PDB file of C-alpha atoms in Angstrom:
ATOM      1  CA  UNK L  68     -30.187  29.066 -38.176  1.00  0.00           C
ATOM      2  CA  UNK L  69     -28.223  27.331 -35.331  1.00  0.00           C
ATOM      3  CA  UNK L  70     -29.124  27.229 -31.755  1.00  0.00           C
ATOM      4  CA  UNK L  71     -27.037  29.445 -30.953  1.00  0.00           C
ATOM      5  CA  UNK L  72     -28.464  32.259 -33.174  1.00  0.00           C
ATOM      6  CA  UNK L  73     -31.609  31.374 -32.844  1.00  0.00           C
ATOM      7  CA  UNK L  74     -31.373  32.208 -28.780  1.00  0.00           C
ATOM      8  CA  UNK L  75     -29.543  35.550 -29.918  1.00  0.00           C
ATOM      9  CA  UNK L  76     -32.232  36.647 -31.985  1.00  0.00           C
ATOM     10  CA  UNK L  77     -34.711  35.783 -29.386  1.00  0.00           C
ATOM     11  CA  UNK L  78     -32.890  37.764 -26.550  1.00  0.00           C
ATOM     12  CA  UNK L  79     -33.190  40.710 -29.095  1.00  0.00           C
ATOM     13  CA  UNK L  80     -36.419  40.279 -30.187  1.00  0.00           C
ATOM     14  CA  UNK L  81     -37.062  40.304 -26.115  1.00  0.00           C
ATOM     15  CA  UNK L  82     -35.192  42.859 -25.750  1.00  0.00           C
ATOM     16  CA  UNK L  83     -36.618  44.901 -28.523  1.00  0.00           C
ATOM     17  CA  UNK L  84     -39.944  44.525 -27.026  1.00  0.00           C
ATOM     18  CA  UNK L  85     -39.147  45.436 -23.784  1.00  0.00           C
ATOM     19  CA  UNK L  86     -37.364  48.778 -25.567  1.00  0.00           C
ATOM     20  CA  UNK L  87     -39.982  49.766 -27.978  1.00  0.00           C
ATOM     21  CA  UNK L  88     -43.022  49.265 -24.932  1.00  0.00           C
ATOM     22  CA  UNK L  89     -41.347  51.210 -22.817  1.00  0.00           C
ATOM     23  CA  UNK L  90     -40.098  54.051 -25.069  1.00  0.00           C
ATOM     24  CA  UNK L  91     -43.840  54.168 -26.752  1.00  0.00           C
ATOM     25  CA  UNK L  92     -45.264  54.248 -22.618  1.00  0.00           C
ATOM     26  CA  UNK L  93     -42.530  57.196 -21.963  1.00  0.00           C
ATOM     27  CA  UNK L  94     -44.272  58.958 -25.030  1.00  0.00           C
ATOM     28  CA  UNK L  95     -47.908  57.992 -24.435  1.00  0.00           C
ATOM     29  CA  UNK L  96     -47.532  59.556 -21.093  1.00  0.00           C
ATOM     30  CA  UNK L  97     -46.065  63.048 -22.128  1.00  0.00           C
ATOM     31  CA  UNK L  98     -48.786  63.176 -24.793  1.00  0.00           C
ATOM     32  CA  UNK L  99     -51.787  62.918 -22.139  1.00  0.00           C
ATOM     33  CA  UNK L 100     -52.919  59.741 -24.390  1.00  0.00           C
ATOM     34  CA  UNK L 101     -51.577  56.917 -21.634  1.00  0.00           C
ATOM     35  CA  UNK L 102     -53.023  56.303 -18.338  1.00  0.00           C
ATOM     36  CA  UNK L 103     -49.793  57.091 -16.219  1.00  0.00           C
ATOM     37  CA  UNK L 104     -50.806  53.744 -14.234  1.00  0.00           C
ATOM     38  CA  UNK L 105     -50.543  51.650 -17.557  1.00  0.00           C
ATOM     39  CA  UNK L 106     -46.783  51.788 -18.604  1.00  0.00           C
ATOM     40  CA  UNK L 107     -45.348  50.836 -15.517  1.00  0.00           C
ATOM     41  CA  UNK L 108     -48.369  47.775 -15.751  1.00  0.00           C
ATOM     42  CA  UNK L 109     -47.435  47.003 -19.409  1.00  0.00           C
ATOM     43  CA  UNK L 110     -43.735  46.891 -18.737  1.00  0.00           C
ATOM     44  CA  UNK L 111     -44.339  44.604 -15.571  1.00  0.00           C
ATOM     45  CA  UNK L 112     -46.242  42.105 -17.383  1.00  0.00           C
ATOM     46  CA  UNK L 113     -43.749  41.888 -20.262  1.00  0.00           C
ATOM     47  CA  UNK L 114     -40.950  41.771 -17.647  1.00  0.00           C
ATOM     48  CA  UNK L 115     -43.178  38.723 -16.191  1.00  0.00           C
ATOM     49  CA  UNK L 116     -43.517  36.978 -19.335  1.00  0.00           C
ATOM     50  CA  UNK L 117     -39.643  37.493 -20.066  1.00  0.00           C
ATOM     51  CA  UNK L 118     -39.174  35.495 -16.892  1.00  0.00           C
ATOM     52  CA  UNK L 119     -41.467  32.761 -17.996  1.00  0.00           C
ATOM     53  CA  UNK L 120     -39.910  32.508 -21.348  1.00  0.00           C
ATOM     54  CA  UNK L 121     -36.267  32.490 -19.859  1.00  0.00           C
ATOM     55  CA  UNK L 122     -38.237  29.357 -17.411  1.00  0.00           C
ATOM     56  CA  UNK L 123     -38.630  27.928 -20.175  1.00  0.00           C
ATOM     57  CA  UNK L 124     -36.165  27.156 -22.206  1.00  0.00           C
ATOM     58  CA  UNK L 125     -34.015  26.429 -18.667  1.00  0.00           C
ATOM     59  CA  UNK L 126     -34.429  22.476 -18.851  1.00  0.00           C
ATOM     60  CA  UNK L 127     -32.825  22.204 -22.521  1.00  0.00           C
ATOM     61  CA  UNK L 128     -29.690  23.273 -20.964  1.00  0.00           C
ATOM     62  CA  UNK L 129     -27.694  20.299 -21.729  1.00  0.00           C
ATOM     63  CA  UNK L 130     -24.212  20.041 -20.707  1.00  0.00           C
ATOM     64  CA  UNK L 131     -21.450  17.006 -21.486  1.00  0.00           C
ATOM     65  CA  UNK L 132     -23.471  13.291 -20.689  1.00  0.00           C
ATOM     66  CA  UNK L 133     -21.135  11.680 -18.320  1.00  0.00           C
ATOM     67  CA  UNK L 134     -23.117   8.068 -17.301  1.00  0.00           C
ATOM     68  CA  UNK L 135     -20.155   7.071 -15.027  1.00  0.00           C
ATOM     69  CA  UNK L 136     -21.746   9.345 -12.348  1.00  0.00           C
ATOM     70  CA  UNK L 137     -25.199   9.899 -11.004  1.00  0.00           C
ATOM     71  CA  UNK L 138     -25.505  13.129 -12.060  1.00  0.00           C
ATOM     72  CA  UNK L 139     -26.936  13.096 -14.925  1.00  0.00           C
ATOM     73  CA  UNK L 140     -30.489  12.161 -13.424  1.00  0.00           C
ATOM     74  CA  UNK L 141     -29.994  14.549 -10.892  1.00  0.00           C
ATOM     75  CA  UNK L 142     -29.116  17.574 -13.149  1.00  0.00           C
ATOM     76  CA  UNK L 143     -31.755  16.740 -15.350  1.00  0.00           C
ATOM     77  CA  UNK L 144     -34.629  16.618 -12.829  1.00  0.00           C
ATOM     78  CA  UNK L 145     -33.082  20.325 -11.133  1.00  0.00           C
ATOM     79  CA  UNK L 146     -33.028  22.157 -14.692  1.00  0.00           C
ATOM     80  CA  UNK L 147     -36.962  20.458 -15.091  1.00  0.00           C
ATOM     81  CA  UNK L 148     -37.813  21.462 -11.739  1.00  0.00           C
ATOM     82  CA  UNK L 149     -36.341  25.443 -12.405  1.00  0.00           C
ATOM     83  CA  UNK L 150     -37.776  25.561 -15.520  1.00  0.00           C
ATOM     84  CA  UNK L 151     -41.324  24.994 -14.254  1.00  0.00           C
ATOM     85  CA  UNK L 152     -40.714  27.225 -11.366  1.00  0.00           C
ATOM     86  CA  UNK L 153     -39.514  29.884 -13.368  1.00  0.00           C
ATOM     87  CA  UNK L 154     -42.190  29.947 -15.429  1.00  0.00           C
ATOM     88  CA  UNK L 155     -44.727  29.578 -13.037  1.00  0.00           C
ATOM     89  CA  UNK L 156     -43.556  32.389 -11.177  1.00  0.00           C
ATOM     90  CA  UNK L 157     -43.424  34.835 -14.568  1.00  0.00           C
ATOM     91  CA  UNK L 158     -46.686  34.246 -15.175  1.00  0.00           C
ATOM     92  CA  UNK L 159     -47.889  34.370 -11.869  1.00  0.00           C
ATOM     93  CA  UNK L 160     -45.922  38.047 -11.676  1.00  0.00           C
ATOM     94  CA  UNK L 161     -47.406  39.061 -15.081  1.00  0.00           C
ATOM     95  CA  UNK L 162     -50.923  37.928 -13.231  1.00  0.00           C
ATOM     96  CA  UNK L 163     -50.001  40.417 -10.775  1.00  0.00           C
ATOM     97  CA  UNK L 164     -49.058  42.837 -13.079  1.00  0.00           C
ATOM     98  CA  UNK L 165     -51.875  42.787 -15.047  1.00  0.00           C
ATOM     99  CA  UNK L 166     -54.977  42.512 -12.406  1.00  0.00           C
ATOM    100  CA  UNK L 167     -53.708  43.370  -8.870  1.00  0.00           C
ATOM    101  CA  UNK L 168     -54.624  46.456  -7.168  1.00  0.00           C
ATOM    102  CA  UNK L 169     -52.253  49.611  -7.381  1.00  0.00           C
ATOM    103  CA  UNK L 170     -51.164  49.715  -3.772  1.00  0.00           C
ATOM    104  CA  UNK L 171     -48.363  47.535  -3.190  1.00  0.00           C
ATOM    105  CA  UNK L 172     -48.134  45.822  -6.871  1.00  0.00           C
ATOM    106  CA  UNK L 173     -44.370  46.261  -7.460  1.00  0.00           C
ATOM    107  CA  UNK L 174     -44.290  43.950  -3.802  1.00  0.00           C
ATOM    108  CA  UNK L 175     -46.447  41.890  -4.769  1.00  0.00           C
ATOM    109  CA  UNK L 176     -45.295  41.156  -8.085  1.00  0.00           C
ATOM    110  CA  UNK L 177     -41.753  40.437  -6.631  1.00  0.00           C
ATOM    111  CA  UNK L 178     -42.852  37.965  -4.372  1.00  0.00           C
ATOM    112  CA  UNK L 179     -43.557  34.805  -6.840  1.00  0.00           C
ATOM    113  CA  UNK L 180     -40.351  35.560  -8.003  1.00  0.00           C
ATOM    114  CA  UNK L 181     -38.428  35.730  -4.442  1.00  0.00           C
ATOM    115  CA  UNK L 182     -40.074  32.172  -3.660  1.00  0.00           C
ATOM    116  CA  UNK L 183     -39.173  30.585  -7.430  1.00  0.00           C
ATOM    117  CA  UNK L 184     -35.408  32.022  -6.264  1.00  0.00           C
ATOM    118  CA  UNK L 185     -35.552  30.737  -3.019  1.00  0.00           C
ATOM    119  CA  UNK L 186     -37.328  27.555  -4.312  1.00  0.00           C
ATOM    120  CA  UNK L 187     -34.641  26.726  -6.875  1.00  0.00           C
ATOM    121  CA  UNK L 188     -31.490  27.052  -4.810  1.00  0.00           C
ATOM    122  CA  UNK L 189     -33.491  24.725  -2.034  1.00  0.00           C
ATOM    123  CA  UNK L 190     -33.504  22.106  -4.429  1.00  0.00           C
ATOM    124  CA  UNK L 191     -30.067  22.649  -5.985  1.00  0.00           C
ATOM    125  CA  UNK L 192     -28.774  22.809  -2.194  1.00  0.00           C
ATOM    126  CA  UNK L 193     -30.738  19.357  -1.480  1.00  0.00           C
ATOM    127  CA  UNK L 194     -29.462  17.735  -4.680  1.00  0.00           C
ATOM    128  CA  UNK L 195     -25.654  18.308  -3.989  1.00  0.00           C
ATOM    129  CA  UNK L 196     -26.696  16.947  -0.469  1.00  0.00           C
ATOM    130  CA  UNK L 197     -27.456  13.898  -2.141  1.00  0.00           C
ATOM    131  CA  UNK L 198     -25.217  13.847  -4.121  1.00  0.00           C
ATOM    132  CA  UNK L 199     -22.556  13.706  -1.821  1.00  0.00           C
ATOM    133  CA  UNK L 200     -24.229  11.239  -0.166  1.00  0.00           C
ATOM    134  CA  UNK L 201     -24.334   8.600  -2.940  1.00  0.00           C
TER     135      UNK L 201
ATOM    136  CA  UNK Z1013     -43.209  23.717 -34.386  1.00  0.00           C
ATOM    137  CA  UNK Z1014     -45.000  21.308 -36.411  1.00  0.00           C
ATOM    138  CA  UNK Z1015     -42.463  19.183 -36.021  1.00  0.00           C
ATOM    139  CA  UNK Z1016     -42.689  18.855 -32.336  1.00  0.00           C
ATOM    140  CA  UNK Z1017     -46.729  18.319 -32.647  1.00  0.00           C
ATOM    141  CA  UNK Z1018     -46.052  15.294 -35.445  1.00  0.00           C
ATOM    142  CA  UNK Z1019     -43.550  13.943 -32.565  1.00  0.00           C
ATOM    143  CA  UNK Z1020     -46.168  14.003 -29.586  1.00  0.00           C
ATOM    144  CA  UNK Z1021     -48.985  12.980 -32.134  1.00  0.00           C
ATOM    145  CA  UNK Z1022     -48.135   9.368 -30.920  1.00  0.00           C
ATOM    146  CA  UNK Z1023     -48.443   7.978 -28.191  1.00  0.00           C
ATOM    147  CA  UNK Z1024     -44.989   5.250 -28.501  1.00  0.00           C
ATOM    148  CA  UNK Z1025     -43.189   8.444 -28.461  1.00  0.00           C
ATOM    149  CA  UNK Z1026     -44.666  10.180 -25.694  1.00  0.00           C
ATOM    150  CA  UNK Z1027     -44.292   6.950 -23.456  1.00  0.00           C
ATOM    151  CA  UNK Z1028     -40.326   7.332 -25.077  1.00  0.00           C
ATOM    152  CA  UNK Z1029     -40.564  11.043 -23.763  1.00  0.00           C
ATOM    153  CA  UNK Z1030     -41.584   9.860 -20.118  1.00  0.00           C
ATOM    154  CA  UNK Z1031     -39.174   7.249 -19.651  1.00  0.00           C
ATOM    155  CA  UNK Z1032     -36.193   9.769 -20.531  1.00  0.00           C
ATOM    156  CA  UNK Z1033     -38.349  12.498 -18.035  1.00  0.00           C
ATOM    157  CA  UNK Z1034     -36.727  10.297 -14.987  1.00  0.00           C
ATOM    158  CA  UNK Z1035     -33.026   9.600 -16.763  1.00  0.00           C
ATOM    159  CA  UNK Z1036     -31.184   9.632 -19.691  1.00  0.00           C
ATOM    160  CA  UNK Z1037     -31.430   5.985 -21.606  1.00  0.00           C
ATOM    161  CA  UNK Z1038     -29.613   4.554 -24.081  1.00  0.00           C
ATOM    162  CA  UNK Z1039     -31.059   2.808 -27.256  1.00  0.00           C
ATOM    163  CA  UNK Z1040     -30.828  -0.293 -25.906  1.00  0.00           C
ATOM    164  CA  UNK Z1041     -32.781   0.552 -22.866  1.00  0.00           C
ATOM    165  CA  UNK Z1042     -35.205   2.332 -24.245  1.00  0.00           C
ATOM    166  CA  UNK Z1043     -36.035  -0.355 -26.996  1.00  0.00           C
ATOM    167  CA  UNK Z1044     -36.323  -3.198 -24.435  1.00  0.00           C
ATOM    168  CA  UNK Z1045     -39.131  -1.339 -22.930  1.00  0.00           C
ATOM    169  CA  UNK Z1046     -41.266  -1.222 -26.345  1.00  0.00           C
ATOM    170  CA  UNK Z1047     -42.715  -4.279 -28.115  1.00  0.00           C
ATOM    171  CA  UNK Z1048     -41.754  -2.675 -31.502  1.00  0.00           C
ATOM    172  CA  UNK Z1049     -38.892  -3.665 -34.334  1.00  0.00           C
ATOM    173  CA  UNK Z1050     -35.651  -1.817 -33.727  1.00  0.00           C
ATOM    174  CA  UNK Z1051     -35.772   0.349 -37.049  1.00  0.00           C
ATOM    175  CA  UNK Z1052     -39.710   1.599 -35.850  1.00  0.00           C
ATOM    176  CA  UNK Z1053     -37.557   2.354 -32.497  1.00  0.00           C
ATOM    177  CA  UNK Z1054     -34.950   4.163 -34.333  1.00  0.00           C
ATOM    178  CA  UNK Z1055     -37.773   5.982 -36.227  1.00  0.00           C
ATOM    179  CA  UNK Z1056     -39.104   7.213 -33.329  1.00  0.00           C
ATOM    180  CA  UNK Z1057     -35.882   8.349 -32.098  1.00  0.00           C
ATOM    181  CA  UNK Z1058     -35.181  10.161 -35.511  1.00  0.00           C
ATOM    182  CA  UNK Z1059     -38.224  12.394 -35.106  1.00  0.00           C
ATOM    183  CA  UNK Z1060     -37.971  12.781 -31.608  1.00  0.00           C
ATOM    184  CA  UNK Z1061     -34.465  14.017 -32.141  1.00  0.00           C
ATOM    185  CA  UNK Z1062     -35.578  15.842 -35.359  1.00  0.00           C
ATOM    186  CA  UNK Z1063     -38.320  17.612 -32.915  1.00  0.00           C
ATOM    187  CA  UNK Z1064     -35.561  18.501 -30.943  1.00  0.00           C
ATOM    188  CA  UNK Z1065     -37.198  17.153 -28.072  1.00  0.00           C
ATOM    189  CA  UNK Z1066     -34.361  14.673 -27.164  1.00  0.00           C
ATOM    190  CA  UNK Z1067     -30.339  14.620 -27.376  1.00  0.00           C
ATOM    191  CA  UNK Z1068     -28.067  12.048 -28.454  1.00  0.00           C
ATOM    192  CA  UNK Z1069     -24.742  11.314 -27.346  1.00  0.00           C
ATOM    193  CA  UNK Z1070     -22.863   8.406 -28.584  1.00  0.00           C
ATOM    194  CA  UNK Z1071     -20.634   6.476 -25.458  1.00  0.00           C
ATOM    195  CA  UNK Z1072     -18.808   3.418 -26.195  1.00  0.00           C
ATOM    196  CA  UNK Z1073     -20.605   1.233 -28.358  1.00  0.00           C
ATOM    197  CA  UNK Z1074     -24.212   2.765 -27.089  1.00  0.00           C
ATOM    198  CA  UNK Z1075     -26.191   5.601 -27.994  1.00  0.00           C
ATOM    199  CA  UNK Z1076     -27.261   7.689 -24.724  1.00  0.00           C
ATOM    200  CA  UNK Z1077     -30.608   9.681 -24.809  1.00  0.00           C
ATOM    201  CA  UNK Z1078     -31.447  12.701 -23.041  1.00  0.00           C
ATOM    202  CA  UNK Z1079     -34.611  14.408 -22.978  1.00  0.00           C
ATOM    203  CA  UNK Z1080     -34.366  18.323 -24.264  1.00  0.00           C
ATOM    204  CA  UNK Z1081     -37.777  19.203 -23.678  1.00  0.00           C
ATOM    205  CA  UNK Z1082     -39.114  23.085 -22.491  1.00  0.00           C
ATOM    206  CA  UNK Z1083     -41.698  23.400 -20.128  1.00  0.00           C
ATOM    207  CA  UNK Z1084     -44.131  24.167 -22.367  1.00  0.00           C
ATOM    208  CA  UNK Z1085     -43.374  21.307 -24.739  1.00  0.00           C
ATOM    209  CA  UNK Z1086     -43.683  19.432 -21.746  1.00  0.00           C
ATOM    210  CA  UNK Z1087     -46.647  20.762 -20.973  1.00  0.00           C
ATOM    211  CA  UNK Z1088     -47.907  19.980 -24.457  1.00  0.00           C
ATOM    212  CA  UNK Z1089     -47.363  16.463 -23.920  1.00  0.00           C
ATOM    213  CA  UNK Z1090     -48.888  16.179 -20.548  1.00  0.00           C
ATOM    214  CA  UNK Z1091     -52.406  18.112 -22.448  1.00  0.00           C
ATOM    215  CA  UNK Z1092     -51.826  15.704 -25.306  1.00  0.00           C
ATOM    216  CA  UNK Z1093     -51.782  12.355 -23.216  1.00  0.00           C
ATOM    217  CA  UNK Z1094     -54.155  13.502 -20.631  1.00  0.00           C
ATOM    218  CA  UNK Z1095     -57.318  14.386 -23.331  1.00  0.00           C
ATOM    219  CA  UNK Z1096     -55.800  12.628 -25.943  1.00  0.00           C
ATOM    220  CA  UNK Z1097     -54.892  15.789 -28.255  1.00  0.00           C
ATOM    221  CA  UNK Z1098     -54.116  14.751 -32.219  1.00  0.00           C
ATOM    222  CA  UNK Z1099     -51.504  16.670 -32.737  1.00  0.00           C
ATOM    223  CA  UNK Z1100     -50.395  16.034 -35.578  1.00  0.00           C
ATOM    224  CA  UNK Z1101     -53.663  16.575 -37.026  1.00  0.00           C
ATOM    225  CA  UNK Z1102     -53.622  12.588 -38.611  1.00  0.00           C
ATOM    226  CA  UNK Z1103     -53.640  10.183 -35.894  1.00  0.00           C
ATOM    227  CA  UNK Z1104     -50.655   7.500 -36.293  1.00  0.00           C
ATOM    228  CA  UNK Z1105     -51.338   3.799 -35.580  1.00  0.00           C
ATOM    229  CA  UNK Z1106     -50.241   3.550 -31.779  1.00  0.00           C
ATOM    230  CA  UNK Z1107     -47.958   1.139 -31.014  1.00  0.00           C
ATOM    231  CA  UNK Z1108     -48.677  -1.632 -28.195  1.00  0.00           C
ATOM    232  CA  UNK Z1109     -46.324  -1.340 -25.195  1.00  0.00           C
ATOM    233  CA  UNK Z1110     -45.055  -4.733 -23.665  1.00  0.00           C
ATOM    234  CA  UNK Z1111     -45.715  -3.865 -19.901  1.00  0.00           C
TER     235      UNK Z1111
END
């Protein structure tokens, strides 16, 4: 199996998950068997754990090695340091998710997320500062 | 997966893994750092690539290599280095680094 295929069939096995919890929540709930707090949990900590699996695979984004420039170094270190963000921050939503309080947990949850967002394009912002400077 | 714990299992390879963490490095480079023979170096580089932990490009007359790590291979390495994991289950003789 190629790369290629291999991250297609992992998107749809991702995908597939995320289908098949929600559909069997939707169900659980109409039969009285589901606690109509848990799917919107269940689906929040798989959406959480999507993120952190998306995270990472991020720094083995390679793209054409060009060594007359200085951005190879750079590039590399970003995709390292979005990676670990982005994982951090699904787990840390999946966290929230899982154990946080009702009131307030969809806000909650979105907030590691905003900061690995707002994180990520910080650093991307203060590597093409630098470099333009070099 | 195995193949990426046999890669980490020593610790000439990890060291290989942390040098390309900062930049790529070509062969060259990378050997000058180690005190080893050049085909143990190209070993290393073979399982490393086999692991799919590293890339190789070929520029000119050199061999550039990038690291192609995830975070939680990364990780893995970071857990094997700091407690001294076996990953591979067998250790490997480690080889002595120059400085």
């Amino acid at each position: 199996m190629t790369e290629k295929q291999r991250q297609l069939a992992d998107g749809l096995v991702a995908a597939s998950l995320l289908i098949g919890f929600a559909l069997a929540a939707v169900a659980g709930r109409r039969l009285g068997v589901a606690d109509p707090e848990l799917p919107p949990r269940i689906m929040g900590v798989l959406t959480g754990l999507v993120i952190a699996g998306y995270g990472n695979v991020i720094p083995r984004r390679l793209v054409r090695y060009d060594p007359d420039s200085a951005r190879p170094a750079r590039r590399q270190a970003a995709l390292r340091f979005a990676g670990w963000t982005f994982v951090v921050a699904g787990l840390a939503n999946a966290l929230v998710w899982a154990f946080a309080p009702s009131a307030n947990v969809a806000l909650w949850s979105m907030l590691p997320i905003i900061a690995a967002v707002a994180l990520v394009l910080l650093r991307c912002l203060r590597s093409k500062a630098e470099g333009k400077e070099a | 997966m195995s193949n990426v714990f046999r890669a980490l299992a020593d610790p000439t390879r990890r060291q290989v893994l942390a040098y390309l963490r900062e930049r790529p490095l070509s062969a060259g480079e990378l050997a000058a750092r180690f005190d080893v023979s050049k085909p143990t170096m190209s070993a290393h580089f073979a399982v490393l690539r086999e692991a799919g932990l590293i890339d190789a490009s070929r520029h000119g007359k050199s061999i550039v290599y990038r690291l192609r790590m995830s975070v939680l291979e990364e990780a893995l390495m970071g857990l094997a280095a700091a407690v001294g994991l076996d990953l591979a289950g067998a250790a490997e003789s480690p080889k002595e680094e120059r400085a």
